[in-house]
Structures are given as C-alpha cells and as structure tokens.
Amino acid sequence: MRRRPALLTTALITAGLVVGGGLAADAAPAAVPAGRADARVLLDRLTVRSDSHAASYQRRAFHVWNDADRDRLDTRAEVLKAESRVTASVNRYGTVKGGRWISRYDNRVVTKATRLDVDHLVPLAEAWRSGAWKWSATRREAFGNDLGYGPSLIAVTRSSNRSKGDRDPAGWMPPASSYACAYVKQWIAVKSRWHLSVDRVERKALAAGLDGCDSLAVAKPGKPAISALVERRKTRTTTPKPAGGGASSAYYRNCDAVRAAGRAPLYRGQPGYETPRLDRDGDGVACE
C-alpha cells in the first residue's frame, strides 16, 4: 500500500501530467503557425444572435459577379482560373471554358467549367440573415466578390452547390467527409472576417465540427479591403489587361521567392497566386 503514491506519481510523470511537483490541468495548446488563426478562438469571438430579415433578402443586393480590376475576367472567372489544377482555357470574352478542377464538396474531378458553380462558402442569403441586411451596398458587393480571402469563394459541382442551398453547417455538410473539418474552420473564418453572427444551433454544430479536427489552424481571415473597392469604382482610366492576365500576371519560382518579395501569404485572385504549384492544398491561400 505504501508504494501506491510513488507508482501513481511515476505514472503521471510518464503521462506528462505532473508539472513542477503538481498536476497540470491541461496540456499546453499547440502553437498556431504564422499566417494562421485558431478556429476555436475565432468561433468564441463571434456574436451569437438569431437570424433576422430573411424575408427581405435579394441576391442582386450583393452585385455578383463584378470585374473589379477590369481585366475582362469577372469574379467567377477569376476563381475558376485560379483553382484549375492545369492552365485554364479562357476565350476572348473572358469566359473560362476548360481546365481541371477538384470539387471539394464531393471530391469529383471536373474538366468543363459549365459544370461548376462558384459558391459563396457562407451563402449570400445566410450572410444577409446574419447581419448583411444592414450593410451598405458597397460592403455587400465586396462580400459577394471577395477574392481577397481564398476560402470565401470555392469552385464546386453544380449538384453539390444546389444540395447545399443557403443552409449553414447545422443543416448541411459536404458529402466528402475529408473536407468536413476544413469546411467548418473556413465557415468560421469567413464569418469572422465579415463580423457576421451565428445562431445558437449553428454555433453548436460548428463547435462539434471542430471537436473532430486534428488541427484548429485556419488561414487568418484578415480585414476585407472595402475602401479599395470604392477606389476602383472611382477610377475609370485604368488600361484593361488582356483577357487571361488575371491572377497569373506575376510569377514566383517558389514560396521562398514570394516571401523574399514580401508578398506572403498570397490569396486567390492576387498577382502570382497559382494552384497547385504554390497553393498545394487548394484552400485559396498560398505560401502561408
């Protein structure tokens, strides 16, 4: 009987539960890499509020798809071009025709752009119910065309997007279970980026989704550049780029070159962004 305390202490030390002669309440949290954020921290900061103003939602209030940089590629084309695993074919009108995409919702390979939707990860109607109803027209347009943060917009099969509709993760999750954790983390990050609220059922589903994640790290959502959109609207003298210029108008040999240029991380839609060469996991953020 006298040996039990010593045996217990030895076992706790082996398990890493004795620190400085006492019991550690929790293990030290894993460090979040630079350029990443902890999804659970972001979730805890979101306002919990019931959805509202659902009846007044109109898709046209978000003014999608625009061509903010006037390169003849609208937002849809920019996303399709950036996410193609091979060089996408673009016609003279700025329409993406072919490429090779992997729809992360259902893990299907697609080679014809007409079979894809560019989905707002947080649907426009959901954003409206979560606070966008009170935004300015400019802010709603910026949300509807958010190329500044990779997870905001995603190319997926039309069938999977139709299946999702405007439901949040409490009502719909991607059929591809391999994408479930990333989907939950990115949903939280997009809502954090735009200061959108979550309802109680949605928050519970998001917290449960994080419980199954090996890592809670997600690309830092940052602050949307609303003022930049306003300035682009005011400027009418910019010479348009040739179609197909878009996100590939700058070239970096590798991520070391991106960092040396002070451009890391690169987000989908920014000059030099390429997938899968620089953005190997296809999450819309390269060289984190």
GROMACS .gro file of C-alpha atoms in nm:
model
  288
    1MET     CA    1   0.000   0.000   0.000
    2ARG     CA    2   0.286   0.240   0.078
    3ARG     CA    3   0.415   0.210  -0.278
    4ARG     CA    4   0.097   0.335  -0.446
    5PRO     CA    5   0.169   0.713  -0.422
    6ALA     CA    6   0.511   0.663  -0.577
    7LEU     CA    7   0.367   0.444  -0.852
    8LEU     CA    8   0.091   0.698  -0.918
    9THR     CA    9   0.340   0.984  -0.936
   10THR     CA   10   0.558   0.787  -1.178
   11ALA     CA   11   0.258   0.715  -1.398
   12LEU     CA   12   0.152   1.081  -1.401
   13ILE     CA   13   0.501   1.197  -1.489
   14THR     CA   14   0.509   0.946  -1.774
   15ALA     CA   15   0.174   1.080  -1.896
   16GLY     CA   16   0.303   1.437  -1.877
   17LEU     CA   17   0.051   1.538  -1.609
   18VAL     CA   18   0.293   1.642  -1.333
   19VAL     CA   19   0.448   1.982  -1.377
   20GLY     CA   20   0.673   2.136  -1.114
   21GLY     CA   21   0.551   1.892  -0.849
   22GLY     CA   22   0.180   1.949  -0.924
   23LEU     CA   23  -0.085   1.826  -1.167
   24ALA     CA   24  -0.123   2.015  -1.496
   25ALA     CA   25  -0.489   2.099  -1.561
   26ASP     CA   26  -0.441   2.099  -1.937
   27ALA     CA   27  -0.161   2.034  -2.181
   28ALA     CA   28  -0.011   2.345  -2.339
   29PRO     CA   29  -0.201   2.435  -2.658
   30ALA     CA   30  -0.021   2.377  -2.985
   31ALA     CA   31   0.129   2.691  -3.136
   32VAL     CA   32  -0.058   2.832  -3.436
   33PRO     CA   33   0.175   2.890  -3.735
   34ALA     CA   34   0.231   3.240  -3.871
   35GLY     CA   35  -0.042   3.345  -4.110
   36ARG     CA   36  -0.291   3.111  -3.942
   37ALA     CA   37  -0.554   3.157  -3.673
   38ASP     CA   38  -0.713   2.925  -3.418
   39ALA     CA   39  -1.065   2.846  -3.540
   40ARG     CA   40  -1.198   2.789  -3.190
   41VAL     CA   41  -1.075   3.131  -3.079
   42LEU     CA   42  -1.246   3.286  -3.381
   43LEU     CA   43  -1.567   3.097  -3.303
   44ASP     CA   44  -1.565   3.213  -2.941
   45ARG     CA   45  -1.548   3.574  -3.061
   46LEU     CA   46  -1.848   3.552  -3.294
   47THR     CA   47  -2.170   3.716  -3.181
   48VAL     CA   48  -2.447   3.468  -3.111
   49ARG     CA   49  -2.776   3.608  -3.240
   50SER     CA   50  -3.092   3.472  -3.401
   51ASP     CA   51  -3.120   3.514  -3.778
   52SER     CA   52  -3.335   3.802  -3.897
   53HIS     CA   53  -3.468   3.984  -4.207
   54ALA     CA   54  -3.481   3.662  -4.410
   55ALA     CA   55  -3.792   3.775  -4.600
   56SER     CA   56  -3.620   4.087  -4.738
   57TYR     CA   57  -3.322   3.903  -4.893
   58GLN     CA   58  -3.249   3.967  -5.263
   59ARG     CA   59  -2.945   3.822  -5.438
   60ARG     CA   60  -2.898   4.131  -5.651
   61ALA     CA   61  -2.818   4.330  -5.335
   62PHE     CA   62  -2.467   4.175  -5.348
   63HIS     CA   63  -2.392   4.268  -5.712
   64VAL     CA   64  -2.217   3.948  -5.823
   65TRP     CA   65  -2.012   3.892  -6.038
   66ASN     CA   66  -1.808   4.209  -6.096
   67ASP     CA   67  -1.477   4.276  -6.272
   68ALA     CA   68  -1.312   4.499  -6.012
   69ASP     CA   69  -0.970   4.517  -6.181
   70ARG     CA   70  -1.122   4.548  -6.531
   71ASP     CA   71  -0.913   4.269  -6.683
   72ARG     CA   72  -1.223   4.122  -6.859
   73LEU     CA   73  -1.234   3.838  -6.606
   74ASP     CA   74  -1.523   3.866  -6.363
   75THR     CA   75  -1.512   3.717  -6.015
   76ARG     CA   76  -1.642   3.379  -6.129
   77ALA     CA   77  -1.377   3.357  -6.400
   78GLU     CA   78  -1.101   3.464  -6.159
   79VAL     CA   79  -1.191   3.183  -5.918
   80LEU     CA   80  -1.218   2.919  -6.190
   81LYS     CA   81  -0.886   3.026  -6.342
   82ALA     CA   82  -0.709   3.030  -6.006
   83GLU     CA   83  -0.844   2.694  -5.885
   84SER     CA   84  -0.782   2.495  -6.202
   85ARG     CA   85  -0.509   2.236  -6.148
   86VAL     CA   86  -0.391   2.297  -6.505
   87THR     CA   87  -0.384   2.617  -6.708
   88ALA     CA   88  -0.749   2.703  -6.772
   89SER     CA   89  -0.865   2.790  -7.123
   90VAL     CA   90  -1.024   3.136  -7.147
   91ASN     CA   91  -1.197   3.270  -7.455
   92ARG     CA   92  -1.165   3.626  -7.583
   93TYR     CA   93  -1.473   3.731  -7.386
   94GLY     CA   94  -1.311   3.636  -7.055
   95THR     CA   95  -1.517   3.320  -7.009
   96VAL     CA   96  -1.337   3.019  -6.865
   97LYS     CA   97  -1.417   2.713  -7.077
   98GLY     CA   98  -1.197   2.424  -6.967
   99GLY     CA   99  -0.943   2.317  -6.708
  100ARG     CA  100  -0.920   2.058  -6.433
  101TRP     CA  101  -1.093   2.117  -6.103
  102ILE     CA  102  -1.149   1.907  -5.793
  103SER     CA  103  -1.481   1.990  -5.631
  104ARG     CA  104  -1.401   1.975  -5.260
  105TYR     CA  105  -1.764   1.936  -5.154
  106ASP     CA  106  -1.797   1.595  -5.322
  107ASN     CA  107  -1.437   1.520  -5.433
  108ARG     CA  108  -1.532   1.499  -5.801
  109VAL     CA  109  -1.298   1.588  -6.088
  110VAL     CA  110  -1.444   1.830  -6.344
  111THR     CA  111  -1.296   1.944  -6.675
  112LYS     CA  112  -1.576   2.163  -6.812
  113ALA     CA  113  -1.638   2.498  -6.642
  114THR     CA  114  -2.008   2.490  -6.727
  115ARG     CA  115  -2.047   2.202  -6.481
  116LEU     CA  116  -1.920   2.414  -6.194
  117ASP     CA  117  -2.069   2.676  -5.967
  118VAL     CA  118  -1.855   2.928  -5.784
  119ASP     CA  119  -2.010   2.905  -5.442
  120HIS     CA  120  -2.002   3.156  -5.159
  121LEU     CA  121  -1.885   2.936  -4.873
  122VAL     CA  122  -2.115   3.138  -4.648
  123PRO     CA  123  -2.417   3.176  -4.879
  124LEU     CA  124  -2.542   3.523  -4.962
  125ALA     CA  125  -2.880   3.455  -4.802
  126GLU     CA  126  -2.710   3.328  -4.487
  127ALA     CA  127  -2.487   3.637  -4.477
  128TRP     CA  128  -2.797   3.854  -4.514
  129ARG     CA  129  -2.970   3.684  -4.220
  130SER     CA  130  -2.651   3.710  -4.015
  131GLY     CA  131  -2.611   4.086  -4.046
  132ALA     CA  132  -2.554   4.180  -4.411
  133TRP     CA  133  -2.911   4.317  -4.428
  134LYS     CA  134  -2.784   4.632  -4.256
  135TRP     CA  135  -2.467   4.675  -4.464
  136SER     CA  136  -2.401   4.940  -4.726
  137ALA     CA  137  -2.431   4.837  -5.092
  138THR     CA  138  -2.052   4.866  -5.126
  139ARG     CA  139  -1.986   4.629  -4.837
  140ARG     CA  140  -2.232   4.375  -4.975
  141GLU     CA  141  -2.066   4.392  -5.317
  142ALA     CA  142  -1.727   4.337  -5.156
  143PHE     CA  143  -1.860   4.029  -4.975
  144GLY     CA  144  -2.018   3.891  -5.292
  145ASN     CA  145  -1.689   3.923  -5.482
  146ASP     CA  146  -1.435   3.855  -5.207
  147LEU     CA  147  -1.119   3.749  -5.389
  148GLY     CA  148  -0.907   3.877  -5.102
  149TYR     CA  149  -0.957   3.567  -4.888
  150GLY     CA  150  -0.927   3.227  -5.053
  151PRO     CA  151  -1.190   3.033  -4.855
  152SER     CA  152  -1.466   3.288  -4.929
  153LEU     CA  153  -1.533   3.154  -5.279
  154ILE     CA  154  -1.495   2.797  -5.400
  155ALA     CA  155  -1.549   2.615  -5.730
  156VAL     CA  156  -1.772   2.309  -5.679
  157THR     CA  157  -2.002   2.088  -5.881
  158ARG     CA  158  -2.340   2.238  -5.955
  159SER     CA  159  -2.517   1.941  -5.796
  160SER     CA  160  -2.335   1.978  -5.463
  161ASN     CA  161  -2.398   2.351  -5.454
  162ARG     CA  162  -2.768   2.301  -5.526
  163SER     CA  163  -2.780   2.042  -5.249
  164LYS     CA  164  -2.630   2.289  -5.003
  165GLY     CA  165  -2.859   2.578  -5.091
  166ASP     CA  166  -2.837   2.851  -4.829
  167ARG     CA  167  -2.805   2.619  -4.530
  168ASP     CA  168  -2.544   2.657  -4.257
  169PRO     CA  169  -2.338   2.362  -4.119
  170ALA     CA  170  -2.620   2.269  -3.880
  171GLY     CA  171  -2.832   2.179  -4.182
  172TRP     CA  172  -2.576   2.070  -4.443
  173MET     CA  173  -2.223   1.938  -4.456
  174PRO     CA  174  -2.014   1.843  -4.762
  175PRO     CA  175  -2.065   1.482  -4.877
  176ALA     CA  176  -1.685   1.445  -4.889
  177SER     CA  177  -1.600   1.378  -4.524
  178SER     CA  178  -1.233   1.457  -4.594
  179TYR     CA  179  -1.332   1.821  -4.640
  180ALA     CA  180  -1.562   1.846  -4.335
  181CYS     CA  181  -1.307   1.987  -4.092
  182ALA     CA  182  -1.173   2.245  -4.339
  183TYR     CA  183  -1.529   2.345  -4.427
  184VAL     CA  184  -1.621   2.415  -4.064
  185LYS     CA  185  -1.300   2.608  -3.997
  186GLN     CA  186  -1.334   2.814  -4.313
  187TRP     CA  187  -1.701   2.888  -4.242
  188ILE     CA  188  -1.599   3.028  -3.903
  189ALA     CA  189  -1.315   3.229  -4.059
  190VAL     CA  190  -1.536   3.387  -4.326
  191LYS     CA  191  -1.796   3.485  -4.066
  192SER     CA  192  -1.518   3.628  -3.851
  193ARG     CA  193  -1.373   3.823  -4.144
  194TRP     CA  194  -1.707   3.991  -4.209
  195HIS     CA  195  -1.827   4.017  -3.848
  196LEU     CA  196  -2.134   3.807  -3.918
  197SER     CA  197  -2.327   3.648  -3.634
  198VAL     CA  198  -2.410   3.283  -3.573
  199ASP     CA  199  -2.734   3.147  -3.430
  200ARG     CA  200  -2.728   2.905  -3.135
  201VAL     CA  201  -2.791   2.589  -3.335
  202GLU     CA  202  -2.529   2.687  -3.591
  203ARG     CA  203  -2.273   2.762  -3.320
  204LYS     CA  204  -2.333   2.427  -3.156
  205ALA     CA  205  -2.280   2.249  -3.489
  206LEU     CA  206  -1.960   2.443  -3.556
  207ALA     CA  207  -1.818   2.363  -3.211
  208ALA     CA  208  -1.900   1.995  -3.261
  209GLY     CA  209  -1.732   2.004  -3.602
  210LEU     CA  210  -1.413   2.142  -3.453
  211ASP     CA  211  -1.404   1.860  -3.198
  212GLY     CA  212  -1.321   1.618  -3.480
  213CYS     CA  213  -1.036   1.825  -3.626
  214ASP     CA  214  -0.673   1.721  -3.593
  215SER     CA  215  -0.574   2.088  -3.624
  216LEU     CA  216  -0.768   2.405  -3.546
  217ALA     CA  217  -0.544   2.625  -3.761
  218VAL     CA  218  -0.709   2.815  -4.047
  219ALA     CA  219  -0.579   3.089  -4.275
  220LYS     CA  220  -0.610   3.423  -4.097
  221PRO     CA  221  -0.926   3.589  -4.224
  222GLY     CA  222  -0.787   3.942  -4.211
  223LYS     CA  223  -0.990   4.254  -4.277
  224PRO     CA  224  -1.171   4.300  -4.610
  225ALA     CA  225  -1.048   4.589  -4.823
  226ILE     CA  226  -1.377   4.775  -4.866
  227SER     CA  227  -1.205   5.108  -4.934
  228ALA     CA  228  -1.006   4.950  -5.219
  229LEU     CA  229  -1.331   4.855  -5.391
  230VAL     CA  230  -1.456   5.212  -5.358
  231GLU     CA  231  -1.136   5.346  -5.514
  232ARG     CA  232  -1.157   5.102  -5.805
  233ARG     CA  233  -1.511   5.221  -5.871
  234LYS     CA  234  -1.393   5.582  -5.883
  235THR     CA  235  -1.104   5.511  -6.119
  236ARG     CA  236  -1.209   5.488  -6.484
  237THR     CA  237  -0.879   5.547  -6.665
  238THR     CA  238  -0.702   5.219  -6.598
  239THR     CA  239  -0.597   5.038  -6.913
  240PRO     CA  240  -0.762   4.694  -6.916
  241LYS     CA  241  -0.532   4.394  -6.907
  242PRO     CA  242  -0.566   4.134  -7.181
  243ALA     CA  243  -0.803   3.851  -7.102
  244GLY     CA  244  -0.626   3.573  -6.922
  245GLY     CA  245  -0.385   3.806  -6.738
  246GLY     CA  246  -0.563   3.796  -6.404
  247ALA     CA  247  -0.407   3.620  -6.112
  248SER     CA  248  -0.107   3.489  -6.308
  249SER     CA  249   0.027   3.828  -6.425
  250ALA     CA  250   0.314   3.793  -6.174
  251TYR     CA  251   0.536   3.488  -6.144
  252TYR     CA  252   0.726   3.347  -5.845
  253ARG     CA  253   0.954   3.045  -5.874
  254ASN     CA  254   0.855   2.915  -5.531
  255CYS     CA  255   0.728   3.025  -5.190
  256ASP     CA  256   1.077   3.137  -5.087
  257ALA     CA  257   1.062   3.389  -5.372
  258VAL     CA  258   0.718   3.503  -5.259
  259ARG     CA  259   0.843   3.559  -4.904
  260ALA     CA  260   1.157   3.736  -5.027
  261ALA     CA  261   0.932   3.975  -5.217
  262GLY     CA  262   0.734   4.039  -4.900
  263ARG     CA  263   0.414   3.906  -5.059
  264ALA     CA  264   0.341   3.601  -4.839
  265PRO     CA  265   0.080   3.481  -4.796
  266LEU     CA  266  -0.076   3.511  -5.142
  267TYR     CA  267  -0.453   3.486  -5.169
  268ARG     CA  268  -0.653   3.361  -5.465
  269GLY     CA  269  -0.705   3.646  -5.711
  270GLN     CA  270  -0.378   3.824  -5.624
  271PRO     CA  271  -0.098   3.851  -5.881
  272GLY     CA  272   0.130   3.550  -5.867
  273TYR     CA  273  -0.113   3.316  -5.693
  274GLU     CA  274  -0.109   2.970  -5.852
  275THR     CA  275  -0.254   2.634  -5.759
  276PRO     CA  276  -0.132   2.367  -5.712
  277ARG     CA  277   0.225   2.491  -5.758
  278LEU     CA  278   0.216   2.744  -5.471
  279ASP     CA  279  -0.117   2.663  -5.306
  280ARG     CA  280  -0.074   2.288  -5.276
  281ASP     CA  281  -0.378   2.221  -5.058
  282GLY     CA  282  -0.602   2.434  -5.282
  283ASP     CA  283  -0.750   2.636  -4.995
  284GLY     CA  284  -0.704   2.967  -5.173
  285VAL     CA  285  -0.405   3.073  -4.961
  286ALA     CA  286  -0.052   3.016  -5.095
  287CYS     CA  287   0.275   3.024  -4.903
  288GLU     CA  288   0.123   3.062  -4.555
   0.00000   0.00000   0.00000
